[in-house]
Amino acid sequence: MITVHHLNNSRSQRILWLLEELDLPYELRRYQRDPRTMLAPPELRAVHPLGKSPVIEDDGLVLAESGAILGYLADRYGSGSLIPAHGMPQRLRCDYWLHYAEGSLMPPLLLKLVFHRVEAAPAPFFVKPVARGIAGKVQRGFVDPQIALHLDYLEAELGKSTWFGGDAFGVADIALSFPLEAAAARAGLDAGRPRLWAFLQRIHARPAYQRALERGGEYALAG
């Protein structure tokens, strides 16, 4: 049986969702973030040296990284239903989204979270205005424009097809769900981008998504 090492409020929620879409049995091992640092507990390092989540175990294989896990599970267990076969033009587009979600879209969203916490962090009165000023300037000058650029790009892409991989729901949509939910929680994604907003409503309505939330527990991405 597949084992999922699942951290609350993390990318591993997507793995649970995919497994529910595939109707696969799996064992769930839960880990909770440190409430002060929001970091994963050290117990995860016994599973993988980086101590990150998600990690899965399957037939002796230990696999980390969201995109790699999603591609592996969809290829091995999806019977072609959620991911195109290798060699098909649609597969290249799907692989692109699997890499794009973490490699291009998540970094500015993570920076948004980091600088938001810098602004909110306690500090001596003579330091706080400086820290806030630097954080605000970086956000306005770089982070926010980058996020807007990516969201405009994705909004336009959904004008070409119903789902990111084409006309059928697939693993690319699962991969992009986490950064888009993070953007809605803390980076200004709202109904002003109607295609992306409708995408979020569609995925939230999927029964497998809802079952994954029930099993995964707490899931709040606001900074």
Tab-separated table of C-alpha atoms in Angstrom:
chain	number	residue	atom	x	y	z
A	1	MET	CA	0.000	0.000	0.000
A	2	ILE	CA	1.122	3.555	-0.709
A	3	THR	CA	2.160	5.544	2.361
A	4	VAL	CA	1.860	9.331	2.291
A	5	HIS	CA	3.858	11.382	4.778
A	6	HIS	CA	1.513	14.322	5.062
A	7	LEU	CA	2.251	17.725	6.600
A	8	ASN	CA	-0.679	19.986	7.436
A	9	ASN	CA	-1.126	23.091	5.259
A	10	SER	CA	1.287	21.861	2.625
A	11	ARG	CA	1.780	20.702	-0.917
A	12	SER	CA	1.107	17.138	0.167
A	13	GLN	CA	-2.623	17.899	0.105
A	14	ARG	CA	-2.370	17.561	-3.681
A	15	ILE	CA	-1.040	14.021	-3.330
A	16	LEU	CA	-4.034	13.012	-1.246
A	17	TRP	CA	-6.319	14.579	-3.841
A	18	LEU	CA	-4.729	12.632	-6.683
A	19	LEU	CA	-4.961	9.377	-4.754
A	20	GLU	CA	-8.644	10.060	-4.121
A	21	GLU	CA	-9.174	10.800	-7.827
A	22	LEU	CA	-7.496	7.488	-8.634
A	23	ASP	CA	-9.560	5.732	-5.943
A	24	LEU	CA	-6.390	4.156	-4.527
A	25	PRO	CA	-6.041	2.953	-0.939
A	26	TYR	CA	-3.250	4.625	1.015
A	27	GLU	CA	-1.898	4.951	4.507
A	28	LEU	CA	-1.718	8.472	5.880
A	29	ARG	CA	0.999	9.473	8.341
A	30	ARG	CA	0.369	12.941	9.709
A	31	TYR	CA	2.885	15.557	10.785
A	32	GLN	CA	2.119	18.964	12.264
A	33	ARG	CA	4.022	22.185	11.681
A	34	ASP	CA	5.705	23.901	14.582
A	35	PRO	CA	3.156	26.609	15.549
A	36	ARG	CA	5.912	29.171	16.102
A	37	THR	CA	8.227	28.594	13.140
A	38	MET	CA	5.672	26.921	10.812
A	39	LEU	CA	8.407	24.439	9.864
A	40	ALA	CA	7.967	20.679	9.510
A	41	PRO	CA	8.874	18.588	12.568
A	42	PRO	CA	12.279	16.866	12.694
A	43	GLU	CA	10.587	13.443	12.490
A	44	LEU	CA	10.225	13.935	8.737
A	45	ARG	CA	14.013	13.771	8.373
A	46	ALA	CA	13.817	10.104	9.288
A	47	VAL	CA	11.778	9.639	6.100
A	48	HIS	CA	13.764	11.923	3.783
A	49	PRO	CA	17.006	13.830	4.516
A	50	LEU	CA	15.455	17.213	3.692
A	51	GLY	CA	12.659	16.729	6.183
A	52	LYS	CA	10.074	18.052	3.743
A	53	SER	CA	6.606	16.953	2.697
A	54	PRO	CA	5.194	15.389	0.591
A	55	VAL	CA	7.031	12.108	0.593
A	56	ILE	CA	5.508	8.812	-0.446
A	57	GLU	CA	6.597	5.214	-0.047
A	58	ASP	CA	5.468	2.666	-2.623
A	59	ASP	CA	6.861	-0.850	-3.050
A	60	GLY	CA	10.162	0.115	-1.443
A	61	LEU	CA	10.444	3.381	-3.364
A	62	VAL	CA	10.769	6.599	-1.353
A	63	LEU	CA	9.883	9.585	-3.507
A	64	ALA	CA	9.818	13.299	-2.693
A	65	GLU	CA	8.890	16.450	-4.663
A	66	SER	CA	5.282	17.158	-5.560
A	67	GLY	CA	5.670	17.184	-9.332
A	68	ALA	CA	7.643	13.948	-9.383
A	69	ILE	CA	5.112	12.224	-7.115
A	70	LEU	CA	2.129	13.417	-9.133
A	71	GLY	CA	3.691	12.251	-12.400
A	72	TYR	CA	4.721	8.908	-10.937
A	73	LEU	CA	1.319	8.109	-9.446
A	74	ALA	CA	-0.616	9.213	-12.512
A	75	ASP	CA	1.656	7.201	-14.814
A	76	ARG	CA	1.659	4.055	-12.716
A	77	TYR	CA	-1.944	3.952	-11.550
A	78	GLY	CA	-3.932	6.297	-13.773
A	79	SER	CA	-4.349	4.057	-16.829
A	80	GLY	CA	-4.075	7.158	-19.016
A	81	SER	CA	-7.047	8.863	-17.376
A	82	LEU	CA	-5.273	11.835	-15.775
A	83	ILE	CA	-2.009	12.107	-17.685
A	84	PRO	CA	-1.259	11.706	-21.400
A	85	ALA	CA	1.011	8.893	-22.509
A	86	HIS	CA	4.690	9.570	-23.093
A	87	GLY	CA	5.359	10.689	-26.644
A	88	MET	CA	2.044	12.477	-27.110
A	89	PRO	CA	2.129	16.261	-27.673
A	90	GLN	CA	-0.286	16.721	-24.767
A	91	ARG	CA	2.232	15.019	-22.469
A	92	LEU	CA	4.800	17.747	-23.048
A	93	ARG	CA	2.239	20.365	-22.037
A	94	CYS	CA	1.358	18.375	-18.919
A	95	ASP	CA	5.017	17.966	-17.948
A	96	TYR	CA	5.496	21.688	-18.477
A	97	TRP	CA	2.776	22.496	-15.947
A	98	LEU	CA	4.161	19.995	-13.428
A	99	HIS	CA	7.505	21.815	-13.514
A	100	TYR	CA	6.049	25.318	-13.858
A	101	ALA	CA	3.875	25.018	-10.745
A	102	GLU	CA	6.876	24.652	-8.434
A	103	GLY	CA	9.713	26.079	-10.506
A	104	SER	CA	8.127	29.333	-11.713
A	105	LEU	CA	4.839	30.037	-9.954
A	106	MET	CA	5.633	29.149	-6.336
A	107	PRO	CA	8.836	31.220	-5.809
A	108	PRO	CA	7.196	34.673	-5.967
A	109	LEU	CA	4.313	33.412	-3.828
A	110	LEU	CA	6.786	32.151	-1.248
A	111	LEU	CA	8.574	35.508	-1.310
A	112	LYS	CA	5.223	37.190	-0.730
A	113	LEU	CA	4.736	35.088	2.395
A	114	VAL	CA	8.280	35.723	3.651
A	115	PHE	CA	8.107	39.501	3.262
A	116	HIS	CA	4.625	39.618	4.765
A	117	ARG	CA	6.031	37.903	7.849
A	118	VAL	CA	8.970	40.312	7.928
A	119	GLU	CA	6.498	43.205	8.014
A	120	ALA	CA	4.467	41.582	10.786
A	121	ALA	CA	7.357	40.246	12.896
A	122	PRO	CA	8.065	41.855	16.271
A	123	ALA	CA	11.168	44.033	16.278
A	124	PRO	CA	12.703	46.953	18.216
A	125	PHE	CA	10.903	50.229	17.467
A	126	PHE	CA	13.937	51.677	15.676
A	127	VAL	CA	14.306	48.607	13.428
A	128	LYS	CA	10.664	47.928	12.549
A	129	PRO	CA	10.159	50.909	10.176
A	130	VAL	CA	13.310	49.974	8.264
A	131	ALA	CA	12.321	46.303	7.984
A	132	ARG	CA	8.805	47.223	6.909
A	133	GLY	CA	10.108	49.721	4.380
A	134	ILE	CA	12.475	47.229	2.760
A	135	ALA	CA	9.851	44.468	2.733
A	136	GLY	CA	7.230	46.777	1.237
A	137	LYS	CA	9.586	48.081	-1.423
A	138	VAL	CA	10.621	44.585	-2.522
A	139	GLN	CA	6.995	43.481	-2.680
A	140	ARG	CA	5.809	46.492	-4.673
A	141	GLY	CA	8.828	46.612	-6.959
A	142	PHE	CA	9.357	42.916	-7.690
A	143	VAL	CA	7.184	40.337	-5.954
A	144	ASP	CA	3.727	41.739	-6.688
A	145	PRO	CA	4.464	42.507	-10.370
A	146	GLN	CA	5.833	38.978	-10.819
A	147	ILE	CA	2.752	37.414	-9.268
A	148	ALA	CA	0.488	39.558	-11.448
A	149	LEU	CA	2.474	38.528	-14.530
A	150	HIS	CA	2.002	34.835	-13.745
A	151	LEU	CA	-1.684	35.159	-12.899
A	152	ASP	CA	-2.360	37.063	-16.129
A	153	TYR	CA	-0.523	34.348	-18.049
A	154	LEU	CA	-2.547	31.575	-16.423
A	155	GLU	CA	-5.803	33.447	-16.930
A	156	ALA	CA	-5.008	33.656	-20.643
A	157	GLU	CA	-4.071	29.968	-20.804
A	158	LEU	CA	-7.486	28.979	-19.453
A	159	GLY	CA	-8.975	30.919	-22.339
A	160	LYS	CA	-7.609	28.204	-24.634
A	161	SER	CA	-9.167	25.185	-22.911
A	162	THR	CA	-11.372	24.282	-19.959
A	163	TRP	CA	-8.480	22.780	-17.967
A	164	PHE	CA	-4.770	23.491	-18.014
A	165	GLY	CA	-3.904	20.244	-19.780
A	166	GLY	CA	-6.740	20.518	-22.301
A	167	ASP	CA	-10.456	19.837	-22.308
A	168	ALA	CA	-10.283	17.095	-19.676
A	169	PHE	CA	-9.325	17.439	-16.012
A	170	GLY	CA	-5.898	16.023	-15.263
A	171	VAL	CA	-2.835	15.962	-13.081
A	172	ALA	CA	-1.712	19.382	-14.366
A	173	ASP	CA	-4.740	20.926	-12.670
A	174	ILE	CA	-3.875	19.204	-9.414
A	175	ALA	CA	-0.301	20.508	-9.645
A	176	LEU	CA	-1.434	24.090	-10.177
A	177	SER	CA	-4.086	24.004	-7.476
A	178	PHE	CA	-1.753	24.672	-4.536
A	179	PRO	CA	-0.064	27.827	-5.868
A	180	LEU	CA	-3.376	29.186	-7.125
A	181	GLU	CA	-5.018	28.587	-3.772
A	182	ALA	CA	-2.045	30.308	-2.142
A	183	ALA	CA	-2.482	33.229	-4.548
A	184	ALA	CA	-6.159	33.478	-3.597
A	185	ALA	CA	-5.275	33.388	0.108
A	186	ARG	CA	-2.480	35.947	0.161
A	187	ALA	CA	-1.658	37.414	-3.252
A	188	GLY	CA	-4.787	39.025	-4.619
A	189	LEU	CA	-6.278	36.338	-6.838
A	190	ASP	CA	-10.022	36.964	-6.897
A	191	ALA	CA	-13.012	37.180	-9.224
A	192	GLY	CA	-11.203	39.891	-11.181
A	193	ARG	CA	-9.565	36.999	-13.024
A	194	PRO	CA	-12.774	35.090	-13.772
A	195	ARG	CA	-11.262	32.024	-15.439
A	196	LEU	CA	-8.869	31.317	-12.582
A	197	TRP	CA	-11.573	32.053	-10.032
A	198	ALA	CA	-13.949	29.636	-11.779
A	199	PHE	CA	-11.155	27.043	-11.905
A	200	LEU	CA	-10.833	27.194	-8.121
A	201	GLN	CA	-14.593	26.792	-7.680
A	202	ARG	CA	-14.609	23.774	-10.021
A	203	ILE	CA	-11.798	21.952	-8.242
A	204	HIS	CA	-13.277	22.659	-4.810
A	205	ALA	CA	-16.530	21.049	-5.949
A	206	ARG	CA	-14.886	17.787	-6.987
A	207	PRO	CA	-15.815	14.927	-4.618
A	208	ALA	CA	-12.232	13.610	-4.595
A	209	TYR	CA	-10.952	17.037	-3.553
A	210	GLN	CA	-13.425	17.132	-0.692
A	211	ARG	CA	-12.520	13.610	0.426
A	212	ALA	CA	-8.840	14.578	0.442
A	213	LEU	CA	-9.621	17.523	2.715
A	214	GLU	CA	-11.508	15.256	5.087
A	215	ARG	CA	-8.530	12.910	5.325
A	216	GLY	CA	-5.793	15.545	5.289
A	217	GLY	CA	-7.293	17.834	7.890
A	218	GLU	CA	-6.431	21.481	8.412
A	219	TYR	CA	-5.758	23.378	5.191
A	220	ALA	CA	-5.408	27.136	5.448
A	221	LEU	CA	-2.882	28.930	3.262
A	222	ALA	CA	-3.248	32.518	4.371
A	223	GLY	CA	0.021	34.102	5.495
